[in-house]
Amino acid sequence: MARGYLELEDDPKEEEFKGFSNNTPPSPSSSSSGSSRSRVPSGNRNNTSKEHAGVEMDDLLLTHPQTGLTHEQAAQRLQTFGPNQLVEVKANQLLKFLSYFLGPIAFLIEAACIVSAIVKDWFNFCTILGLLFLNAIIGYFEEARAESAVEALRQTLALKTRCWRHGQLQEIDTTLLVPGDIIVLRLGDIVPADGRLLGIDASGAHTDGELLVDQSSLTGESFAVAKRKGEEVYSSTVVKQGQQRAIVTKTGSETYIGKAAHLIANTASEGHFQKVINRIGNFLVLFTLLLTFIIIVVQYITYRDDPVRGQVLNILGPVMILAISAIPIGLPSVMAVTMAVGARRLAAKQVIVKRLAAVEEMSALSVLCSDKTGTLTLNELTFDEPYLAQGYSPQDLLLYSYLASEFGANDPIELAVRQAAEWQVPVLRNRPAGSTKVPGYEISNFIPFNPSSKYTQATVRDVSTGTTYKVAKGAPQVIIQLVGGSDAAVSAYTTMARRGLRALGVARTLAGTEKWALVGLAAMLDPPRPDSEQTIERCQKMGITVKMVTGDQQIIAKEVSRRLGLGRVILDASHLGDSALSEEQRSDRFYRADGFAEVTPEHKFRIVEALQKRGLLVGMTGDGVNDAPALKKANVGIAVHGCTDAARSAADIVLLAPGLSTIVDGILASRAIFQRMRSYALYRITSTVHFLMFFFVVILVFDWTLPAKLLILICVLNDLATLVIAVDNAQISKLPDKWRVGQLIFLSCFLGILLTGLSFGHFFYFWKVHGYNPWPTAEVDSPVVDRSLESIMYLHISSAPHFLIFSTRLTGYFWESMPSIWFTIVILGTQVIALFMVIFGWLTPAIPATQALAVFGVSLISCVVLDVIKVQVFKFWTKGSHSLACAPCGGRRKMLQDRKQVEGSQKRVWRSMHKGPEAIVVKTRVLLAIGSGGSKIPQSMMEDISWDRHGGSM
């Protein structure tokens, strides 16, 4: 193999590379010394090991590590090797369409279709078959729309990488990488392609440092693997520590993960919100099947002696059509459309949803742990007056800070330090444009920032004197500890913190020794965002507790918290790791805190875990690679603007705009989605209960039902109309949303029973008053059978439950938030069609227009009446208490007991708080009465308080 600029030895590394070309999987970390070292893959020799897409690897790796490929070379290789992306295996669209003919609802429709064919009821057969295909077509296209919307959003999250092209460090899409490209890997990066480390840092200096890489996505090994110069790094692994340049060796499907792509499966998680909807759907299916089974059994017993009606198939046909009409066929479609529209609306607010279930969970978010830097503050650092140790100047402080800075990093502190030094230090200001070198200094080794150590370190050689020393830059408390402590520096740092300034410590070793000396503390101002205080106030009004999380010192966190109106209860690292506290005490302490300071990524995980144990839904923001565990642990992990690739991959939500207001916009949008879905659930349960209860009674008692064509028409028109719920206006709740299934079922059944009573009112009124006989026969002088009652009941059963959706949109009165124009047009439009059908006799006998309009009007009025009843039920149903009490078993009993204990404790506290002041007031009044010479003390006073000779109180 060609060594070129890699400077590799013959046998060992050659064997390692050949093994990699043969696609031997990377092994877990191992080392004879016990440190986390990688075992580079090895395999058999063959001639293809030196080729990549038919091109000799010798030619591909002859790239200068300081300049990279030219634009022409990159373009030519991109054409040869193709884009750096895995070939996605698309699902077979025909099989996907056929999958909509599987499942409980589809099987029920198919059974009814078969029964109709057996009894030769061809009209019902064609109608049901059309319904089956209509359900499949709608489901297929709506799911395709939802998938397209999510895929389009994911495309906006295309990963970027820093690559040397034509002598310039550029940020390009990872899909544009080609073999031979020189890339820069640093903390938090997802390795974009297979490559080999060059032992050169971002600035071009030699480094002996290791690159810690998380290969768990390939091997399942949880420990990070140490990589050195000449060792392989693999696509999709994550850099946990360090930074180096690497040369790309394999891209796209030629990478290790590309060759093993068939072993990788993406799992779609199902949120609690969707689980509840599915449970509601299953409940309706089971409820429907139970009642229809009873009807079948009763009718079979009743007509067992009838040679025609007693046949099982003749009984099954109409009953199964009734079941089909009651089951919520449109449930999956409504869910898909609502989620897709919601995701697109969130994208318009710069909130990209990676996991649709997270949209649902955001609506119930009650605690938001927010990063301080960049989210609550502007993350635009400006330098203030520094603290300088004796013998050093401001230029020395900036120069040493620059020497210990990571070239090419987009971290705000690194950028601020480099920009200030390049502007104020003459030796940096006068160097050639684009140079990565510091005139007069050579950096032989660089240790990048690590969240645990909290500092960077460089080994520097002064060319003019030949002396070598180390420079460190990082958190002030760490640097002060590194130099052995300094009271003056601590005092200066405390003063800076009280002013809300961020401090950056800088130290160096004395020439020829390992003793560290403090250079000074750089003071930087990171002001709060102008909208942060207002946004936090909005969150609090929405029932969301915002807790600030920062790695800064506690005194800085308190000052920033005070400015933002968050409160001053800030816990530092000592409280976060206090082992003397029980889990319950720690959880209670975290809940009462306004923020957390000096936190590490491990602390973030503990914070989320402790808050979740209190039954809270927690959102956590993060931007670094080590934030990934906390982001995954949180109910909603939020990667903030400017985050690393690793944080972006671990999060559920990715923000494309800075600030907390973007998160609030996402929460508001998710609550609107929740309200739409709750509205649909309440409407669908109510209409199903009404539909089944009415026909259950009239079939068993009066042996009467509507024709199959009218039942199916109700099902199709009403379910299609509810698709517009996704674009309806929604009244956003003031507090976090929560599924209260007990309340939902009770209210739905209650409204369904009232609607059933209204239906029987129509049935008997038009039967007894207008003479519309349920069992019409042909008159002697006319062969026409009067079936007007079918038209009356069709119009009523179609319109009355459907208009109820105007009420179920809100927990309050329907006029408090008007529906959208499209929602109103579609809902009213479907019922206007039903109205015209019964007036003009389409598919059903014509009835007088006055009667049709009367039925239509009663349906509208009943919606208003039921709306008032609904509001009273919501007012009566105290949040949570009745939901728990309606079925106090298992975990619900314990939850109810815990709630009663908390309420009892709170009442005792309030009584104690009021008892003391009241006793003092009564005693004072008694003493004043005695002092004024009054001989009579009001009896009420004596009854209010016990009085003893020592002046004690009860």
CSV table of C-alpha atoms in Angstrom, one decimal, residues 205 234 264 506 525 564 574 591 617 711 725 739 823 828:
chain,number,residue,atom,x,y,z
A,205,ALA,CA,0.3,20.5,14.1
A,234,TYR,CA,-15.7,4.0,11.0
A,264,ILE,CA,-29.6,-2.3,10.8
A,506,VAL,CA,-5.4,30.7,31.5
A,525,LEU,CA,-20.1,38.9,29.0
A,564,LEU,CA,-34.3,36.1,34.0
A,574,SER,CA,-22.3,18.9,45.6
A,591,TYR,CA,-38.2,19.6,41.9
A,617,LEU,CA,-42.9,14.6,31.9
A,711,LEU,CA,-75.6,2.9,6.9
A,725,ILE,CA,-59.8,18.1,12.0
A,739,TRP,CA,-55.3,11.9,28.7
A,823,PHE,CA,-63.7,22.8,8.9
A,828,LEU,CA,-71.9,21.4,7.2
